[in-house]
Rosetta silent file (secondary structure, phi, psi, omega in degrees, C-alpha in Angstrom):
SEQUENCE: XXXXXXXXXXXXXXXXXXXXXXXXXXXXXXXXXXXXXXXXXXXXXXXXXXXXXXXXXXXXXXXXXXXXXXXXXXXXXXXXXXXXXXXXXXXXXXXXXXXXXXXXXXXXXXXXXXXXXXXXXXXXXXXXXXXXXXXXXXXXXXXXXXXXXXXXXXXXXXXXXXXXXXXXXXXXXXXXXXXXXXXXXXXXXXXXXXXXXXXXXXXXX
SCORE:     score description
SCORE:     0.000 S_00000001
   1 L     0.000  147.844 -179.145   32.714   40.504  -86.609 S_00000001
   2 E   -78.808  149.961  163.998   33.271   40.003  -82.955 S_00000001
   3 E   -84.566  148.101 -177.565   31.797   36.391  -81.601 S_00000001
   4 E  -139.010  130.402 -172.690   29.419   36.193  -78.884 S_00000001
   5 E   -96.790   83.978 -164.697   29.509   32.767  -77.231 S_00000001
   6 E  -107.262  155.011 -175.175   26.325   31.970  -76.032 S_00000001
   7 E  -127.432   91.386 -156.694   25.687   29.004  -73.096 S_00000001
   8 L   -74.739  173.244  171.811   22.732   27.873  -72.533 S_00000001
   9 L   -97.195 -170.966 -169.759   21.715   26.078  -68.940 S_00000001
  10 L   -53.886  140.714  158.338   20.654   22.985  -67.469 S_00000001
  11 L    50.135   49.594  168.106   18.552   20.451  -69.908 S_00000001
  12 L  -123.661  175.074 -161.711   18.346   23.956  -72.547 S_00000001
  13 L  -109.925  163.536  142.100   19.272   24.294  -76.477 S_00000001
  14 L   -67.236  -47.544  159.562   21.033   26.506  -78.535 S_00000001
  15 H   -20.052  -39.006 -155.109   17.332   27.202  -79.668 S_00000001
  16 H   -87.538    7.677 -174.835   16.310   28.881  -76.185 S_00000001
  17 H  -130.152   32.028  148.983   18.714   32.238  -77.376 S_00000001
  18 H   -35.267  -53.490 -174.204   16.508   32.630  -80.332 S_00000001
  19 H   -47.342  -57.743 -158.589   15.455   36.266  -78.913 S_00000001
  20 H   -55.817  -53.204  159.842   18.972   37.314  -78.383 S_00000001
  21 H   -28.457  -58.258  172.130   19.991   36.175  -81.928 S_00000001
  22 H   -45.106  -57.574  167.624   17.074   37.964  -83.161 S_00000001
  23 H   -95.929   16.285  157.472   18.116   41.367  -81.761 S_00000001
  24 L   -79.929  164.917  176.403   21.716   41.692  -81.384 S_00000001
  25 L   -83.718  102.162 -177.649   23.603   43.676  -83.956 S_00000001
  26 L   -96.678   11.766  142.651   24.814   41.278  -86.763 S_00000001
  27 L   -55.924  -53.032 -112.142   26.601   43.678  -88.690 S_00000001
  28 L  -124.089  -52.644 -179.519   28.478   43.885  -85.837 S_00000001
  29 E  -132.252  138.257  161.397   28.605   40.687  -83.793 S_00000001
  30 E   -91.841  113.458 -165.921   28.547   36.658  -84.617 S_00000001
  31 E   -76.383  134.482  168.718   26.249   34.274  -82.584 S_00000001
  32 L  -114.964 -149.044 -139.162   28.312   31.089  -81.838 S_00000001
  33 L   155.431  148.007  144.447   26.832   28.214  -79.036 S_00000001
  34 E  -140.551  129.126  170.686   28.125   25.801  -77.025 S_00000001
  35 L   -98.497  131.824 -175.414   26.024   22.896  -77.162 S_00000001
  36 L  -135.244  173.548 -173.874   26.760   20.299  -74.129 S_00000001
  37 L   -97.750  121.970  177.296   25.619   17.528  -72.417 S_00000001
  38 L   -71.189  -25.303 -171.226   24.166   19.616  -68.980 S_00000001
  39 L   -76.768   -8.972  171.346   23.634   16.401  -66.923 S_00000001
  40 L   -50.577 -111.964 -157.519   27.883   16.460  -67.069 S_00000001
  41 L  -178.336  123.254  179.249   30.292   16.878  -64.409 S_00000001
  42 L   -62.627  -38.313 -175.186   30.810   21.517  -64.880 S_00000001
  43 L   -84.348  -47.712  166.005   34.705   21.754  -64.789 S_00000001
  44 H   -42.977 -102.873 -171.431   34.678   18.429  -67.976 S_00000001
  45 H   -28.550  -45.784  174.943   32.659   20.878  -69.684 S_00000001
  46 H   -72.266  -38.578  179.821   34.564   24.070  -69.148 S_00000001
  47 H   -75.471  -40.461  162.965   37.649   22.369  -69.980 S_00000001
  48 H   -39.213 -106.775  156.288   35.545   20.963  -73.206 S_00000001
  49 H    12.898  -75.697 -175.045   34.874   24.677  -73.926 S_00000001
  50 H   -67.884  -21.018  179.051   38.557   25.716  -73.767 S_00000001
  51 H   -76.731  -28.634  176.362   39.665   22.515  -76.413 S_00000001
  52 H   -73.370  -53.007 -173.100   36.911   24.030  -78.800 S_00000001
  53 H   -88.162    0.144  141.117   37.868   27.365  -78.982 S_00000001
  54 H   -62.969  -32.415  143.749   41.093   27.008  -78.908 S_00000001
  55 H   -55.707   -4.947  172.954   40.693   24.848  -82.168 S_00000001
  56 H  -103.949  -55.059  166.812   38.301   27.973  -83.288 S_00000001
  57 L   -66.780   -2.834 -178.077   40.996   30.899  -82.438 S_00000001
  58 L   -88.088  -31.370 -178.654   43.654   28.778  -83.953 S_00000001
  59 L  -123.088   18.201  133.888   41.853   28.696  -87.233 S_00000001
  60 L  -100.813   11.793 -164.451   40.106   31.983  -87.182 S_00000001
  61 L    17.527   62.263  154.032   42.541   34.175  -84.823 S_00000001
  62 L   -63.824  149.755 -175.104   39.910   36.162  -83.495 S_00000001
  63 L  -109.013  -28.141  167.917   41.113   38.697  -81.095 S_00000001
  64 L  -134.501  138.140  174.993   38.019   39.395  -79.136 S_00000001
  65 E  -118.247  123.500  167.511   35.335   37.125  -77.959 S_00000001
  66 E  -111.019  166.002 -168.298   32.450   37.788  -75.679 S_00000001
  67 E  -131.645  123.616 -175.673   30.696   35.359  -73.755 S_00000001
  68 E  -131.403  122.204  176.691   26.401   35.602  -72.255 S_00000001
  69 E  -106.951  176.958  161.522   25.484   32.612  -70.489 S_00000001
  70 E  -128.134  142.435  143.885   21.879   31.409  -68.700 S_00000001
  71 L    69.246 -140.277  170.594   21.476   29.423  -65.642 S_00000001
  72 L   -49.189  -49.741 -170.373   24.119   26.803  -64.869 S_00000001
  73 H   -51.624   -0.862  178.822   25.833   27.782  -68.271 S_00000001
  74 H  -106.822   21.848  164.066   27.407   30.934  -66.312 S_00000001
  75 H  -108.285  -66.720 -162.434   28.970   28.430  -64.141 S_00000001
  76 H   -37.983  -46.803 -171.358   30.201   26.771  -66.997 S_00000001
  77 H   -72.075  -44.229 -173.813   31.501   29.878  -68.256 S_00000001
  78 H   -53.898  -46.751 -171.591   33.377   31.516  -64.839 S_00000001
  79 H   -55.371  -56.850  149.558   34.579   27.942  -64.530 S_00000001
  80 H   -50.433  -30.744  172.169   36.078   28.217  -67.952 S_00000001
  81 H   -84.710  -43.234 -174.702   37.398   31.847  -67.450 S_00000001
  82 H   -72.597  -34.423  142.784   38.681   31.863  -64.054 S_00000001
  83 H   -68.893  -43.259 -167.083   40.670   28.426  -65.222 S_00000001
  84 L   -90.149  -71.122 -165.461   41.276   29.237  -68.537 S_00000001
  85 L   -36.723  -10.378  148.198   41.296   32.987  -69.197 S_00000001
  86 L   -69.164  -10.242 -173.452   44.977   33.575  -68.883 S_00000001
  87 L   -98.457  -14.280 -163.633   45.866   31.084  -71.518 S_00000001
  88 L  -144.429   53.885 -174.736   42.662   32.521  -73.585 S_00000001
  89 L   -48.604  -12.882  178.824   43.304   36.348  -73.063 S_00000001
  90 L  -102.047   29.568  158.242   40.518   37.365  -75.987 S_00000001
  91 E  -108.299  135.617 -171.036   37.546   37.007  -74.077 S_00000001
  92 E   -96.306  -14.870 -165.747   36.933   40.803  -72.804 S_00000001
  93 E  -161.375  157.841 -157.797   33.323   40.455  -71.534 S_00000001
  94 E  -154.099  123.632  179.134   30.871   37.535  -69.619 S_00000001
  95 E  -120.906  130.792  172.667   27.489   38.992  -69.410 S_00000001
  96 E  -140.797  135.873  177.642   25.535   35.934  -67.287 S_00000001
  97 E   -94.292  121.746  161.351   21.299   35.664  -66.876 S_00000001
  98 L    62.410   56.514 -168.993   19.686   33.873  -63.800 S_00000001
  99 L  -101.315  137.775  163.085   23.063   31.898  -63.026 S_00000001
 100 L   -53.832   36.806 -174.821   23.063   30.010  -59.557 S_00000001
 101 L   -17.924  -28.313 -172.028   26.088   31.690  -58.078 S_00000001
 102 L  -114.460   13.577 -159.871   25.451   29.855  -54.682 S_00000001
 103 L    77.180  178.185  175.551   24.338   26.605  -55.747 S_00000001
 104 E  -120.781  149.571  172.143   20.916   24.916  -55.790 S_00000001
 105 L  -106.104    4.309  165.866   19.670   23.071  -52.702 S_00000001
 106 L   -92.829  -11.067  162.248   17.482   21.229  -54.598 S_00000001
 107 H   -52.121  -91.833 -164.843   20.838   19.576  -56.445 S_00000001
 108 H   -73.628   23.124  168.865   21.643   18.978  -53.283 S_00000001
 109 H   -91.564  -54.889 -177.924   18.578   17.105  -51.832 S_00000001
 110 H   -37.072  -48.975  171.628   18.916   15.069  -55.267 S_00000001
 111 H   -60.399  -58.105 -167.272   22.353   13.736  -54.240 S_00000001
 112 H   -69.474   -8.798 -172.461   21.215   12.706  -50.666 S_00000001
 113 H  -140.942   15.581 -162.958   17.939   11.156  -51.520 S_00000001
 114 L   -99.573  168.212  170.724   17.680   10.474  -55.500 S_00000001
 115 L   -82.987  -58.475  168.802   18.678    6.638  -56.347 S_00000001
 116 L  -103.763  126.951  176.851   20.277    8.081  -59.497 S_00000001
 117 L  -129.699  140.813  178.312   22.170   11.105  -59.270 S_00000001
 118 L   -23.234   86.034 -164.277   23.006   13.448  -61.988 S_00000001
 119 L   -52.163  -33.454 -178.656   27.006   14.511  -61.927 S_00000001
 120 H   -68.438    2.426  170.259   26.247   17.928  -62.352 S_00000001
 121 H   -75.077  -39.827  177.545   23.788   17.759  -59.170 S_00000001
 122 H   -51.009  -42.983 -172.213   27.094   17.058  -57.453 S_00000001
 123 H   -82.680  -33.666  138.358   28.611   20.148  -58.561 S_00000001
 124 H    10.990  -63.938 -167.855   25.236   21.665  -57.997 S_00000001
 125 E   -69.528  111.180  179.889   25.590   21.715  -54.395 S_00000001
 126 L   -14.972  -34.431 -175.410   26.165   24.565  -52.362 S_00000001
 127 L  -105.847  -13.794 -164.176   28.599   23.694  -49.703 S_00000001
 128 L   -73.976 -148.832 -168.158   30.245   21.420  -52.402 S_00000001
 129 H   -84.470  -42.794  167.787   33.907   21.918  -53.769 S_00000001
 130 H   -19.931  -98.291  157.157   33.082   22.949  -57.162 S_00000001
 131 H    -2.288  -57.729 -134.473   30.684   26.088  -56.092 S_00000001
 132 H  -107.173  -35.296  178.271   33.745   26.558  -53.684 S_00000001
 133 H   -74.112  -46.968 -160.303   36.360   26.429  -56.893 S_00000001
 134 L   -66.571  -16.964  177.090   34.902   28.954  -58.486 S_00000001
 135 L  -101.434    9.066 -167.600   36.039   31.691  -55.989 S_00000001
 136 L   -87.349  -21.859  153.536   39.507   30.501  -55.044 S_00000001
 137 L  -119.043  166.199  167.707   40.586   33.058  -58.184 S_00000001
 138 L   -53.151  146.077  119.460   39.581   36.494  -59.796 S_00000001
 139 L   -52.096  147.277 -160.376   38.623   36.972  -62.712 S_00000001
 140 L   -77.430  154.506  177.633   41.357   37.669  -64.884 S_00000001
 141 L   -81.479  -87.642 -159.328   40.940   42.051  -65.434 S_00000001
 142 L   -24.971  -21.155 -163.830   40.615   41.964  -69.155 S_00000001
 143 L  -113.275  113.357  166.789   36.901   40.367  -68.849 S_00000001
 144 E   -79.704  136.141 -142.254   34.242   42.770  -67.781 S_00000001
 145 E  -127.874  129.257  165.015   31.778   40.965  -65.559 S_00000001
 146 E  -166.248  126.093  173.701   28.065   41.854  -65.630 S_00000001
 147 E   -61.998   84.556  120.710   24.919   40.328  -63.519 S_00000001
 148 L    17.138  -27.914 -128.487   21.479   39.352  -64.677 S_00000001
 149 L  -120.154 -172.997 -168.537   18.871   38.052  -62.730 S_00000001
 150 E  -143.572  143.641  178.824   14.836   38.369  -62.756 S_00000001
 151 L  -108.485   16.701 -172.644   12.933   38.732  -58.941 S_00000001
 152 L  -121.629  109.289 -179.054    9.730   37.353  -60.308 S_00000001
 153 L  -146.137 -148.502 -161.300    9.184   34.078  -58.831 S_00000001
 154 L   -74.383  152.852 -166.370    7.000   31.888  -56.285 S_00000001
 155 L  -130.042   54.515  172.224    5.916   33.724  -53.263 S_00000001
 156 L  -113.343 -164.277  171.908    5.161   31.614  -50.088 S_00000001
 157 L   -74.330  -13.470 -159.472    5.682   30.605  -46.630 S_00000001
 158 L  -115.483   -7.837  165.008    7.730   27.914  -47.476 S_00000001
 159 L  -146.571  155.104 -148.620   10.450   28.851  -49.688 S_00000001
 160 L   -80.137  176.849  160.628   13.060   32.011  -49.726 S_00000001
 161 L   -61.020  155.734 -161.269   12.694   34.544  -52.509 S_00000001
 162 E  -168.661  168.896 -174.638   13.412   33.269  -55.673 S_00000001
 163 L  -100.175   37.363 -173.051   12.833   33.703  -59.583 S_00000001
 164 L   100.402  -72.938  175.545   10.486   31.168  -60.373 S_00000001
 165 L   -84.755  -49.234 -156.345   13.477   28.705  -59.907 S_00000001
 166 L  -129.102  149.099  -94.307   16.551   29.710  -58.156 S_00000001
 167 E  -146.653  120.681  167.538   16.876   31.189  -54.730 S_00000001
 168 H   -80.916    9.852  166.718   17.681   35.119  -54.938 S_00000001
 169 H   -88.603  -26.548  160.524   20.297   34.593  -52.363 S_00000001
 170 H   -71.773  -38.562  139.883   21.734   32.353  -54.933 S_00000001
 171 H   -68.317  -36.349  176.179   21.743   34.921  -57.858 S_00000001
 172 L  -115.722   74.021  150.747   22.765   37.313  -55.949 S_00000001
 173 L   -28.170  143.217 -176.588   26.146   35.875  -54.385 S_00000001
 174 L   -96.937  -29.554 -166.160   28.259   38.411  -52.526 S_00000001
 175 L   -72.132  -72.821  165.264   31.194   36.378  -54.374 S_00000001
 176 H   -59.142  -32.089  161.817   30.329   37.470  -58.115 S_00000001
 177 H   -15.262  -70.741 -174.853   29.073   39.982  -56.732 S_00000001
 178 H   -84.667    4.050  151.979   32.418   42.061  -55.930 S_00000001
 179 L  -122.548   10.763  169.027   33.681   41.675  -59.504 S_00000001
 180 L   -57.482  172.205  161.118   30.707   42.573  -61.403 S_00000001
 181 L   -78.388  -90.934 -160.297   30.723   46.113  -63.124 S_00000001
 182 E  -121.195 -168.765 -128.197   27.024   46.378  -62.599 S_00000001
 183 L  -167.207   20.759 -139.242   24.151   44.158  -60.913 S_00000001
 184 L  -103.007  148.971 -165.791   21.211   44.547  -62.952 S_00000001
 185 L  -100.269  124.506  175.410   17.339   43.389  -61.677 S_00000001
 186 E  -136.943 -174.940 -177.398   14.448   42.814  -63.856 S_00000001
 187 L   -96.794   57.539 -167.070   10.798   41.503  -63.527 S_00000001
 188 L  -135.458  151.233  162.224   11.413   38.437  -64.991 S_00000001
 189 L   -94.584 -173.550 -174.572   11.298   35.003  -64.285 S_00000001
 190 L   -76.123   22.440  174.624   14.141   32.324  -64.547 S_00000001
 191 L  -121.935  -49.412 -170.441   13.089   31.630  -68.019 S_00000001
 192 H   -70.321  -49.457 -143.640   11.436   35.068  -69.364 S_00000001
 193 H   -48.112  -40.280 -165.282   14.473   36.535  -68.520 S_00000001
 194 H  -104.622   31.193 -175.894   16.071   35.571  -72.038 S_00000001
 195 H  -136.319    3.866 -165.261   12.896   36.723  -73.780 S_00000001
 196 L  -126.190  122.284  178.779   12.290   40.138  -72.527 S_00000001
 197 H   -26.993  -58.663  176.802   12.250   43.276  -74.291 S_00000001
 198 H   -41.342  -44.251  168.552   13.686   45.080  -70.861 S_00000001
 199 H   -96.002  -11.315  166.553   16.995   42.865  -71.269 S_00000001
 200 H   -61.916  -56.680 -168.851   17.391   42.774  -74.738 S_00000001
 201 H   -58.936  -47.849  174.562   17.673   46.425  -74.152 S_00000001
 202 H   -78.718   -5.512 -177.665   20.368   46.759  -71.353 S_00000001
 203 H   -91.463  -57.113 -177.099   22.434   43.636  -72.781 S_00000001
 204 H   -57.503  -16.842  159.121   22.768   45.774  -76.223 S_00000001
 205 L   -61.638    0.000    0.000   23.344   48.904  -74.303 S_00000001
């Protein structure tokens, strides 16, 4: 069976990809996890990520791996591919839901004004270098790249469009942008997204 690597976001479970589990094809495909600590520093984790599954292809030599993150976890994951993916040539496909391609600016109020601040608020931040790392390479061409996000969020005077959480100028980066394959939009919020019938259907498609 092929493995599908799923990566949950900030302060989430292996638990929260119940749906997906539920409805993928498991003749066909094996759910794996990476569980982490999300309050971490993003690139420590991504390199955590490449020492596990390199101990996991070493002692099952799998040939192809795919990878579907939420949230932060598709930072985790680019960060890991975009570093990694020539040295780890069998993941062919990165499917990522509601990820914060641009940063959060609420991260980065959290640095300037919290007493204690998270390291991954650090990474968090829009202008910082992380966010800024992730685009200094391609994706490596073996991994087909496909976009996520849900448009159903808070509606006021006072903040941009956004999915409930995250900023739709933030899902939709012009930088991931220009290597996705496809873009796709749903009515979802930044949570429903990884519960809804509408995306179960186009991620098994």
């Amino acid at each position: 069976k092929t493995p599908i690597l799923f990566v949950h976001g900030a302060t989430g479970t292996p638990k929260g990809w119940w749906y997906f589990v539920k409805n993928i094809d498991r003749t066909r495909f094996q759910p794996w996890f990476f569980y982490y600590p999300t309050g971490s520093r993003i690139d420590s984790m991504s390199y955590l990520l490449l020492w596990k599954l390199s101990n996991l292809q070493a002692k099952y030599k799998f040939n192809k791996m795919y990878i579907t993150a939420h949230s932060m976890g598709g930072l985790v994951a680019r960060s890991f591919i975009v570093n990694y993916g020539q040295q780890f040539p069998v993941v062919k496909l990165f499917i990522s839901l509601a990820t914060p391609w641009g940063g959060d600016k609420m991260a980065e109020y959290g640095v300037q004004q919290s007493p204690v601040v998270m390291p991954n608020w650090i990474d968090m931040q829009p202008e910082g270098d992380f966010i800024k790392s992730l685009y200094r390479k391609k994706m490596p061409e073996q991994v087909s790249f496909y976009m996520f996000y849900g448009h159903r969020g808070n509606r006021n005077l006072f903040r941009s469009n956004n999915d409930g959480t995250i900023n739709l100028s933030s899902l939709l980066d012009y930088r991931p942008q220009s290597e996705a394959k496809m873009n796709y939009a749903f009515n979802e919020d930044h949570a429903s997204i990884i519960t809804s019938k509408e995306v179960m259907a186009q991620y098994n498609t």
